[in-house]
XYZ file of C-alpha atoms in Angstrom:
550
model
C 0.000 0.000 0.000
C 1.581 3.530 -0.824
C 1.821 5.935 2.197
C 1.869 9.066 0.458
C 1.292 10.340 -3.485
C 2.287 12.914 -6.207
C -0.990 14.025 -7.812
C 0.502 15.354 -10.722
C 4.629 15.191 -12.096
C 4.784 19.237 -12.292
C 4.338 19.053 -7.755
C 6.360 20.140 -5.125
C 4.463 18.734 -2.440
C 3.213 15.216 -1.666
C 0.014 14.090 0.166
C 0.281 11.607 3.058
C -2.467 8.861 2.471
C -2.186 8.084 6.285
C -0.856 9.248 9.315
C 3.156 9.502 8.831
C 5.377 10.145 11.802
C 8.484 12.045 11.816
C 11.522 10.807 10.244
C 9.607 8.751 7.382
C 11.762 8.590 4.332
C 10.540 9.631 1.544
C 11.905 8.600 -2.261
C 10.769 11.008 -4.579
C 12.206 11.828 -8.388
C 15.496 9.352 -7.807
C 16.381 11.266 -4.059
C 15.244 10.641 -0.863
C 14.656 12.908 2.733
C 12.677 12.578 6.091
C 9.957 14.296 7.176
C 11.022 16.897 9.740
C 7.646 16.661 11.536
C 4.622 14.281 11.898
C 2.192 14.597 8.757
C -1.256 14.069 9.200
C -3.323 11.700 7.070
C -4.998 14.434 3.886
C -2.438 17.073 4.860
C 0.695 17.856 2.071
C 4.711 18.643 2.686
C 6.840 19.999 0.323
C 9.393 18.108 -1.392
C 12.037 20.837 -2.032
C 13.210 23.532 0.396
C 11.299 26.872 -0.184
C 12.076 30.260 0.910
C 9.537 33.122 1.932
C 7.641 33.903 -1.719
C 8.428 30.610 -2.610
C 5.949 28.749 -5.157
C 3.756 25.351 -3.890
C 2.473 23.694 -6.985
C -0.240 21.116 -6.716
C -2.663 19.564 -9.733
C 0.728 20.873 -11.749
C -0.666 24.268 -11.095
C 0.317 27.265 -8.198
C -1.822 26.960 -5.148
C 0.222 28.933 -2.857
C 2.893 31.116 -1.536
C 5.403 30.533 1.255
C 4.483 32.810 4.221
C 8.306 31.838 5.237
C 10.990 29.690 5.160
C 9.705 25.418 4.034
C 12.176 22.872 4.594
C 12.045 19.935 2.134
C 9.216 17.453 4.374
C 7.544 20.403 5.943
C 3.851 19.830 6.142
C 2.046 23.160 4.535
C -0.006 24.946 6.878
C -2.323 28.175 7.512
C 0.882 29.772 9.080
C 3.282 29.075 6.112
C 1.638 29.226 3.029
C -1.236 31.596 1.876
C -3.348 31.562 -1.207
C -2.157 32.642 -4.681
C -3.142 31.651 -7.852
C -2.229 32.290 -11.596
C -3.430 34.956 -13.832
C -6.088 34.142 -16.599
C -6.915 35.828 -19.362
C -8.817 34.527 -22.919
C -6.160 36.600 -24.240
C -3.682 34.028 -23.210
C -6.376 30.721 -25.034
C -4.753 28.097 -26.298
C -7.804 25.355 -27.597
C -7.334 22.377 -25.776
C -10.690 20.764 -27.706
C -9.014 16.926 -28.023
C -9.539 14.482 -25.695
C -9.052 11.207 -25.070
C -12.524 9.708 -25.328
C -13.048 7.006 -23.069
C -14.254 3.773 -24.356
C -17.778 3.628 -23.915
C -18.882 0.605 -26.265
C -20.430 -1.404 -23.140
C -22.809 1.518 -22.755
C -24.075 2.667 -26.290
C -26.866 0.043 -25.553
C -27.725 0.448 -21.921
C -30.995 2.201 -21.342
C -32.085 3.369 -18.243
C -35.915 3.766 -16.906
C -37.572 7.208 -17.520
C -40.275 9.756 -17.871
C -40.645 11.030 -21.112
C -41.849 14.546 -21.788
C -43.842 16.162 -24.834
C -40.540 17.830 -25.492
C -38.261 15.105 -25.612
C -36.746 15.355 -22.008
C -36.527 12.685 -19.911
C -36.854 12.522 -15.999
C -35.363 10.322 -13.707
C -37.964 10.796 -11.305
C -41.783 11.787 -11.648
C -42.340 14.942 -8.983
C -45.351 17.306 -8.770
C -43.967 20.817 -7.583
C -45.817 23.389 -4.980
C -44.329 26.676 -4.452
C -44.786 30.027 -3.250
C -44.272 33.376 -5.472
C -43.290 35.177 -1.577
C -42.542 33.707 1.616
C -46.092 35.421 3.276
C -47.142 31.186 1.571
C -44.709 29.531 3.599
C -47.083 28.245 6.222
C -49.990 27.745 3.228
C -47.199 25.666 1.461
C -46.023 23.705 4.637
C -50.374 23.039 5.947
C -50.399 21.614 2.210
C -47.545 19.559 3.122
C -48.782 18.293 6.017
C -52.102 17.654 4.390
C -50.783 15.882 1.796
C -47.721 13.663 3.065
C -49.382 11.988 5.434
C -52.993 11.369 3.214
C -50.989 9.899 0.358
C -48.451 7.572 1.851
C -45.440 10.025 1.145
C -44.221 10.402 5.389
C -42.078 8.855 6.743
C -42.653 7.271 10.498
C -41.338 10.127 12.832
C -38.845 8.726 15.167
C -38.034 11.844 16.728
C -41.661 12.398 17.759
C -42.144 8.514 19.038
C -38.764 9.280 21.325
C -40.549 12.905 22.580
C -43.452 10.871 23.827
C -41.563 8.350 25.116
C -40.201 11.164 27.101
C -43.129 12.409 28.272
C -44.753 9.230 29.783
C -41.373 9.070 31.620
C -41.530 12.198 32.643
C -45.071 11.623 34.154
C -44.265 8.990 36.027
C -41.181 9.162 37.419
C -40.307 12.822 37.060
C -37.024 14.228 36.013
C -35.155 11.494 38.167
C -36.442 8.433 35.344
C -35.019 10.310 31.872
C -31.137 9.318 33.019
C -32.785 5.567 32.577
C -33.793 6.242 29.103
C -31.990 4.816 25.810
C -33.549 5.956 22.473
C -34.197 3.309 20.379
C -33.569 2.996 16.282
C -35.810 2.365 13.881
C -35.412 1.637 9.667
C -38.819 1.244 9.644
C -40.818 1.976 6.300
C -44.302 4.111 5.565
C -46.680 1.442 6.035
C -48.977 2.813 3.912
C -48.575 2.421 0.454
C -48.321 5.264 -2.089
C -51.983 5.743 -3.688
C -50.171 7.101 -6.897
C -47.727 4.722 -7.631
C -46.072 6.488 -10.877
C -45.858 9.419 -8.746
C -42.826 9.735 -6.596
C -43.763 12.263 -4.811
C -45.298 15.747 -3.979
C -42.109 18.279 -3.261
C -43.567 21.772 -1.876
C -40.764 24.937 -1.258
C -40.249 27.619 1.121
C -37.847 30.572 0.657
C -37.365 33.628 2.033
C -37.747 36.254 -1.097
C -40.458 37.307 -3.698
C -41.006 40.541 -1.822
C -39.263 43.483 0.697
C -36.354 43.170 -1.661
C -34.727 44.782 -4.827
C -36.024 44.161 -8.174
C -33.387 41.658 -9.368
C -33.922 39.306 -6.599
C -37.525 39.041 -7.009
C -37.094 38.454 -10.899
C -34.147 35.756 -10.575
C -36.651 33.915 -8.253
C -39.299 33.844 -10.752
C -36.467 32.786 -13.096
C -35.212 30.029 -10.878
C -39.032 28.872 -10.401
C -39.210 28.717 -14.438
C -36.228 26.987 -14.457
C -37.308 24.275 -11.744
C -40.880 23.983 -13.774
C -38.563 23.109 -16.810
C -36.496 20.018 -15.252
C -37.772 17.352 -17.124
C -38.578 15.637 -13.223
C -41.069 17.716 -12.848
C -44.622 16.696 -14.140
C -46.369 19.872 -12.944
C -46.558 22.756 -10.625
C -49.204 24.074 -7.976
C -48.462 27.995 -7.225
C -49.435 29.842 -4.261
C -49.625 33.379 -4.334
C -50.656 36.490 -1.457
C -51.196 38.371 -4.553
C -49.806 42.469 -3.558
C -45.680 40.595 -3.852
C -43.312 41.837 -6.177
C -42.773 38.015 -8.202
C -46.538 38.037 -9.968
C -47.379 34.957 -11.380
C -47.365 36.329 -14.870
C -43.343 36.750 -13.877
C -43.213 33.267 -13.800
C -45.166 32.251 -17.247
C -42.747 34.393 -18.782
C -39.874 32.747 -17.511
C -40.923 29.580 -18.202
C -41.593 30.767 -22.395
C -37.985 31.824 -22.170
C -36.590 28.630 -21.047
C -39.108 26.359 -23.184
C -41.289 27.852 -25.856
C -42.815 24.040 -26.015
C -43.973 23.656 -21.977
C -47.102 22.436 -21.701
C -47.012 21.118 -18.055
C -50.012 21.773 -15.996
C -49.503 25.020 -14.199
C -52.405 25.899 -11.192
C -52.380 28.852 -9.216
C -54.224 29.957 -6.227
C -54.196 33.649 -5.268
C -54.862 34.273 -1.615
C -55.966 37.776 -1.735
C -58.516 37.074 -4.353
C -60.178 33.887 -2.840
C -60.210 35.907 0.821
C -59.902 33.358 3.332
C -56.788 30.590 3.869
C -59.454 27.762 3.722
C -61.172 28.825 0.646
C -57.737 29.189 -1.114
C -56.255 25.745 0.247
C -59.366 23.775 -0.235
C -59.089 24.782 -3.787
C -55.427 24.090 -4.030
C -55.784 20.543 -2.184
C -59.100 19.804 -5.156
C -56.594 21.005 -7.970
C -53.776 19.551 -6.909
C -55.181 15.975 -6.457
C -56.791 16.030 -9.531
C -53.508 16.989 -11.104
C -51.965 14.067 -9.624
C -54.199 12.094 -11.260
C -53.112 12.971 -14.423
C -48.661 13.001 -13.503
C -49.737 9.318 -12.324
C -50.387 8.427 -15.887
C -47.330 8.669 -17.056
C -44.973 5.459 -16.898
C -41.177 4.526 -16.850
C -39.759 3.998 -20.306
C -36.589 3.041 -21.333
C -34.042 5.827 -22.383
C -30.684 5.879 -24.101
C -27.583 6.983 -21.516
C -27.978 10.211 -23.610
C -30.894 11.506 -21.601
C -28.903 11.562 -18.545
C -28.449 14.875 -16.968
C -25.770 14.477 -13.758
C -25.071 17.577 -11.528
C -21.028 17.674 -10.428
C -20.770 19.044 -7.135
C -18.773 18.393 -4.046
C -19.032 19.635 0.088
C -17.465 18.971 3.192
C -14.318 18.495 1.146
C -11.028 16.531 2.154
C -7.484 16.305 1.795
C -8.905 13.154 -0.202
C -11.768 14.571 -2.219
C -9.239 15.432 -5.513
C -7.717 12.141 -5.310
C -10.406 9.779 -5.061
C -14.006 10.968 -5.072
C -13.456 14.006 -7.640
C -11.844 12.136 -10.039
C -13.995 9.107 -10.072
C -16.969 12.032 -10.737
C -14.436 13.239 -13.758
C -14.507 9.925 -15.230
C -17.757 9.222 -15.246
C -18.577 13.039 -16.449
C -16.351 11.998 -19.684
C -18.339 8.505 -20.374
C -21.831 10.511 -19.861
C -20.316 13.127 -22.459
C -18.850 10.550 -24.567
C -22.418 8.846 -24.564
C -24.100 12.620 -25.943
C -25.808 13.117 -21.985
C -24.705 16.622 -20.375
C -22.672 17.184 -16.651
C -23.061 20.409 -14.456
C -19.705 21.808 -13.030
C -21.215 24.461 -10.381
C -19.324 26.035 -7.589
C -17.372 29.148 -9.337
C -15.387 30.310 -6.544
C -14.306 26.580 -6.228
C -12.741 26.942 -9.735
C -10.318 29.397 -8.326
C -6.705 29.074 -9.780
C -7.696 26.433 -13.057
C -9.891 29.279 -14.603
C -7.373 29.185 -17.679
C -7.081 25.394 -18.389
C -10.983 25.525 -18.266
C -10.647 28.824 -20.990
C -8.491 26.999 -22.870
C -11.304 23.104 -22.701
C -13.747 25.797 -24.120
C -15.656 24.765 -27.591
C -15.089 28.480 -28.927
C -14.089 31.593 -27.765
C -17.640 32.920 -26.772
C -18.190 30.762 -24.305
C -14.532 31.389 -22.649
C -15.386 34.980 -22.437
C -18.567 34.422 -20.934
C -16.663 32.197 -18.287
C -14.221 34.589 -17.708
C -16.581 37.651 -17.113
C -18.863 35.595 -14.599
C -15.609 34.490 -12.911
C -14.410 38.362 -12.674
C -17.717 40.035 -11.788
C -17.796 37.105 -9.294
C -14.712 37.745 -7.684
C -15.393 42.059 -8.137
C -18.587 41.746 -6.049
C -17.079 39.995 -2.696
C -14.259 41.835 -2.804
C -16.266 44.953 -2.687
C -18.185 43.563 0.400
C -14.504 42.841 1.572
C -14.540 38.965 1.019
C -12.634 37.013 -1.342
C -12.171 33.618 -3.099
C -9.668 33.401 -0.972
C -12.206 32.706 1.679
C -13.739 30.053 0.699
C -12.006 26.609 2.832
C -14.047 25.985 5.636
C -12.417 25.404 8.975
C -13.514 21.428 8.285
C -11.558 22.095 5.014
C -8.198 23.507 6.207
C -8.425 20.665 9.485
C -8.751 18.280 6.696
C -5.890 19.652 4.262
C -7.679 21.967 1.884
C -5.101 25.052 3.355
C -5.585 27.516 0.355
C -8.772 28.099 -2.275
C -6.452 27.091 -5.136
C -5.768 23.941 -3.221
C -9.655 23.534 -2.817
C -11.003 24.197 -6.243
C -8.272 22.205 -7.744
C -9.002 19.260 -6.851
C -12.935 20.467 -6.878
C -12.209 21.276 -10.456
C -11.218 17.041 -11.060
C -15.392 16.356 -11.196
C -15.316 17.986 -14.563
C -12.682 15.502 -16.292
C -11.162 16.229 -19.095
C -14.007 16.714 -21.943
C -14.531 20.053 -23.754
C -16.648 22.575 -22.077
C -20.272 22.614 -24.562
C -21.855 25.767 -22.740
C -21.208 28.470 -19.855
C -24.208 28.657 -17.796
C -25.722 31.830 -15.651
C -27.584 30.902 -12.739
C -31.008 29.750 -13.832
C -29.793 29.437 -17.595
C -30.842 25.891 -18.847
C -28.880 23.546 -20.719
C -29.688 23.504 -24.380
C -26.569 21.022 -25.854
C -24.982 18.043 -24.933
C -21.448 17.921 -23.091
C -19.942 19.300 -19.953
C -21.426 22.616 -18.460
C -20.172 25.244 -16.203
C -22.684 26.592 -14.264
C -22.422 29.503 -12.246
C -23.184 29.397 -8.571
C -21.398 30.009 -5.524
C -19.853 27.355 -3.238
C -22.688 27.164 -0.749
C -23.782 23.445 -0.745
C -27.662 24.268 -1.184
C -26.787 27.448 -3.480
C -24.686 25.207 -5.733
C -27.595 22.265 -5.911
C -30.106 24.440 -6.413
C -28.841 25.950 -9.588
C -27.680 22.689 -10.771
C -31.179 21.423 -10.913
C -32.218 24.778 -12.203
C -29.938 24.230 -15.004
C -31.447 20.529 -15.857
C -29.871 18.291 -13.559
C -31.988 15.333 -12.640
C -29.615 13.429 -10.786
C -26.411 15.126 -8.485
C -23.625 13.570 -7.178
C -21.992 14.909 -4.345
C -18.753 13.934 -2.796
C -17.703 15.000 0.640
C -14.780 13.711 2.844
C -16.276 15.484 5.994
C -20.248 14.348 5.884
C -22.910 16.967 4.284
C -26.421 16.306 4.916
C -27.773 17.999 1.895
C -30.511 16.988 -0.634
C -32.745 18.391 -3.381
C -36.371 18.422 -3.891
C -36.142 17.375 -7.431
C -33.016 15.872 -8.146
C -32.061 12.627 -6.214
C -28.811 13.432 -4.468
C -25.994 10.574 -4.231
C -23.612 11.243 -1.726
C -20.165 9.826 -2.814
C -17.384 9.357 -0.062
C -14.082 10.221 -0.584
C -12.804 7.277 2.114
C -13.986 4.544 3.891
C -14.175 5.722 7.209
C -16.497 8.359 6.264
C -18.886 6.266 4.516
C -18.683 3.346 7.504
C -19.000 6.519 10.341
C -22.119 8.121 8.671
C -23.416 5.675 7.172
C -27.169 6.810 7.102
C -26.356 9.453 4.718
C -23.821 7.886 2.300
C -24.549 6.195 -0.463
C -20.958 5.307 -2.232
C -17.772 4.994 -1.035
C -14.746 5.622 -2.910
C -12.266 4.937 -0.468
C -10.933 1.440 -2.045
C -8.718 4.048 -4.347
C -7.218 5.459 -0.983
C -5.989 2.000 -0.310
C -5.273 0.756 -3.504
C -8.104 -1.549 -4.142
C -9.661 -0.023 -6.833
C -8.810 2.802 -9.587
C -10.612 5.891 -10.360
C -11.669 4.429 -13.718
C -12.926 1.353 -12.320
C -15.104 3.016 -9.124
C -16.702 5.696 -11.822
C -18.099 3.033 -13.728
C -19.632 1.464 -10.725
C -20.716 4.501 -9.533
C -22.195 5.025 -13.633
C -23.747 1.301 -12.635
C -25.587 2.854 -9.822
C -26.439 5.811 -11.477
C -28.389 3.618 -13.775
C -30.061 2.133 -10.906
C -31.117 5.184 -9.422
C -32.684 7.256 -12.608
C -34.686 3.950 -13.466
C -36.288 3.944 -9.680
C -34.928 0.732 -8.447
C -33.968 2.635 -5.323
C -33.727 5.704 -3.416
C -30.946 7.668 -1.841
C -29.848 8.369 1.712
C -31.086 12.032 1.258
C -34.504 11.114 -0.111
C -35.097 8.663 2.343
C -33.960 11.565 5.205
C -36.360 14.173 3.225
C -33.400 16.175 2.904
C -36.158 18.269 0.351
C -32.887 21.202 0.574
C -33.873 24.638 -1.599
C -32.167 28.030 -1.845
C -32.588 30.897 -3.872
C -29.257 32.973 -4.707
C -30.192 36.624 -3.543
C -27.817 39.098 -5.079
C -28.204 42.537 -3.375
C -30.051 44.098 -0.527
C -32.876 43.539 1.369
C -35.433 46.090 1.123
């Protein structure tokens, strides 16, 4: 088993693939040294002695400056390097437009299990969508929740509640002396009552915190994002609540919807709560629509579909020293074979491309698109600094613990989910995907932020890898978490769904783990199963707001 690894030959520092004490020698490039220090498992140390300035190069590209002095197997740290990155400019393109195509012969005739739409999308799942135009609907959107989860088989048993009670008979008869006696139990127990709309799998309703009291762009991008979310082919049709007197007007929302898909004919029913007058007039009409709606998205059936219809969101969270050596990759892989098949990938997360914006210029299919990636990147990057923030910023404190010590370091390895195919189209937030191949989509780093324009932007599946544990989901797009080691997916279990750690240890390579992980994939869009997050009703939403509250 190797102990440590150079990620690319261009390096100057090594990662440890387990803890390695002090005094470890190293042979690296025909010469050999000792670590001057224990190295923690993730973490790097550099391979050459630096001085203060000094370059750190990692992915083959620069991720860093020496704070001070680095002697050759000194581990890289918060106190001796800090973030730098190389300029980029479209100005400085060179076309990188050939790959090397995987082979993908044993897939040209795979099909997978979908919903067809009139206009030729295909869903991997069958949802009807309720959502508010302003968050006075929330608790008219959560009532219909209620209403409707538990009437049509789609709630889960609440364990939390059962253990509450439990706590409460206790409570009554022995007082607050009996609760040190109690011991919570576990239960994997399923909804015992079956689903009365089997083809249906399941009602998803929103909440959010805009549509009104803010500036004018805010309200419009969330009548964009809702167009966008009505447009995801798993979607089969939408229920809108409205208070009527908010800024987003449902006529905001038609209009975004024509813009995205002149052909949409999905069911669209909207209730207006100043115009019916009271809440129970309103939601006794919404509950009568909406049922007889789901009548109708019931109808449709599972039918196969080429690998081309695939639509996979790239994201990661919770990163790791391991997340651009195992998980990422195997994500890059498998984002090449879905490309190479004609299917499209979303690469969100902008300020997690940091330092690799001009190798992903230079994978741009023509010169438009790498200006419109550059100008999103630098209006990006203009608008925190002028609120004094920075991509600089962006490692967590889980991140840096866990050997992510500079952005660059971050979105390098972040930047390994995309792979190596040409970049098809540059994406705004809420723009939808209208070619084939790999996308970049703009969003920021925020977990729910990021997943919530991937979907906007046609995702209908996401996989997300995370080295630390994220507990985030979508309300329309099944989310597969992917674990960048084993402990990880063994520790927290109930949320993982794939574990990539067998690369870690040498079990298994990238290429081979990204076709299993294309395997489940398969799986999962044809219904055969559910994830960790859809089972949790991790239902996670999050509109981008851009400027001030009003």
């Amino acid at each position: 088993m190797h102990t440590y690894l150079s990620v690319h030959p261009k390096d100057n520092v090594l990662v440890a693939l387990q803890n390695l004490p002090k005094g470890t020698k190293i042979d690296f490039n025909g010469r050999s040294f000792e670590l001057v220090m224990d190295i923690p498992a993730k973490h790097k140390f550099v391979t050459e002695d630096l001085p203060t300035g000094g370059h750190v190069t990692m992915y083959g590209v620069l991720v860093g400056k020496a704070t001070q002095p680095i002697q050759t197997g000194e581990q890289v740290t918060t106190f001796n390097l800090k973030h730098d990155s190389d300029e980029y400019s479209v100005k400085k393109r060179k076309p990188q437009l050939d790959w090397h195509i995987p082979d993908v012969s044993k897939w040209e005739n795979r099909t997978f299990m979908g919903y067809y739409r009139s206009d030729g999308q295909v869903g991997t799942a069958n949802y009807w969508l309720v959502l508010p135009l302003v968050f006075c609907e929330n608790r008219n959107i959560l009532k219909l929740k209620d209403a409707f989860d538990k009437a049509l088989g789609y709630a889960f048993p609440d364990i939390y509640l059962q253990q509450t009670q439990e706590l409460v008979q206790l409570f009554k008869a022995k007082g607050s002396d009996g609760l040190g006696e109690y011991t919570p139990g576990y239960t994997s127990e399923k909804p015992t009552i079956q689903p009365l709309f089997p083809n249906l799998d399941g009602i998803k309703f929103l909440t959010h915190e805009s549509g009104c009291g803010e500036n004018n762009q805010d309200s419009a991008l969330l009548a964009a994002l809702f167009g966008a979310y009505a447009n995801n082919a798993n979607v089969a049709g939408i229920t809108v609540l409205s208070l009527g007197c908010q800024k987003t007007q449902f006529e905001d929302l038609t209009q975004e919807i024509k813009n995205r898909n002149p052909q949409f004919d999905k069911p669209i029913l909207f209730y207006e709560q100043q115009s019916y007058g009271t809440e129970f007039e309103m939601l006794s009409a919404a509950i009568k629509g909406t049922f007889q709606g789901l009548i109708e998205a019931n109808k449709s059936e599972r039918q196969p579909a080429p690998l081309s219809k695939l639509n996979i969101g790239l994201k990661c969270g919770g990163s790791d020293g391991f997340s651009g050596i195992s998980a990422n990759p195997v994500l890059g892989h498998l984002s090449d074979i879905v490309v190479a098949l004609g299917g499209r990938t979303y690469l969100a997360e902008f300020p997690e491309l940091c330092g690799v914006e001009q190798e992903l210029i230079d994978r741009c299919v023509d010169e438009e698109k790498a200006q419109k990636f550059e100008t999103l990147m630098r209006d990006y990057a203009a608008k925190a600094e002028a609120v004094g923030a920075g991509f600089d910023m962006n490692p967590s404190a889980g991140n840096i613990k866990d050997g992510l010590i500079t952005d660059a370091i971050k979105s390098a390895g972040a930047a390994k989910k995309g792979g190596t195919a040409p970049i098809a189209d540059v994406l705004n937030y809420t723009e939808v995907s209208k070619v084939p191949g790999l996308h970049l989509v703009c969003t920021p780093g925020n977990d729910v932020l990021a997943t919530t324009g991937q979907a906007a932007s046609g995702a209908t599946i996401t996989l997300f890898t995370t080295g630390l544990g994220t507990p985030t989901g979508n309300p329309i797009c099944p989310m597969v978490k992917v674990a960048t080691n084993t402990k990880l997916a063994q520790k927290m279990s109930d949320i993982i769904d794939f574990d990539c750690g067998p690369i870690i240890i040498g079990e298994k390579t990238i290429e081979q783990t990204a076709e299993d992980l294309l395997d489940y994939c398969i799986d999962l869009a044809s219904g055969k199963f559910k994830t960790k997050a859809q089972l949790l009703g991790q239902d996670d939403f999050m509109p981008w707001k851009r400027g001030v509250s009003l």
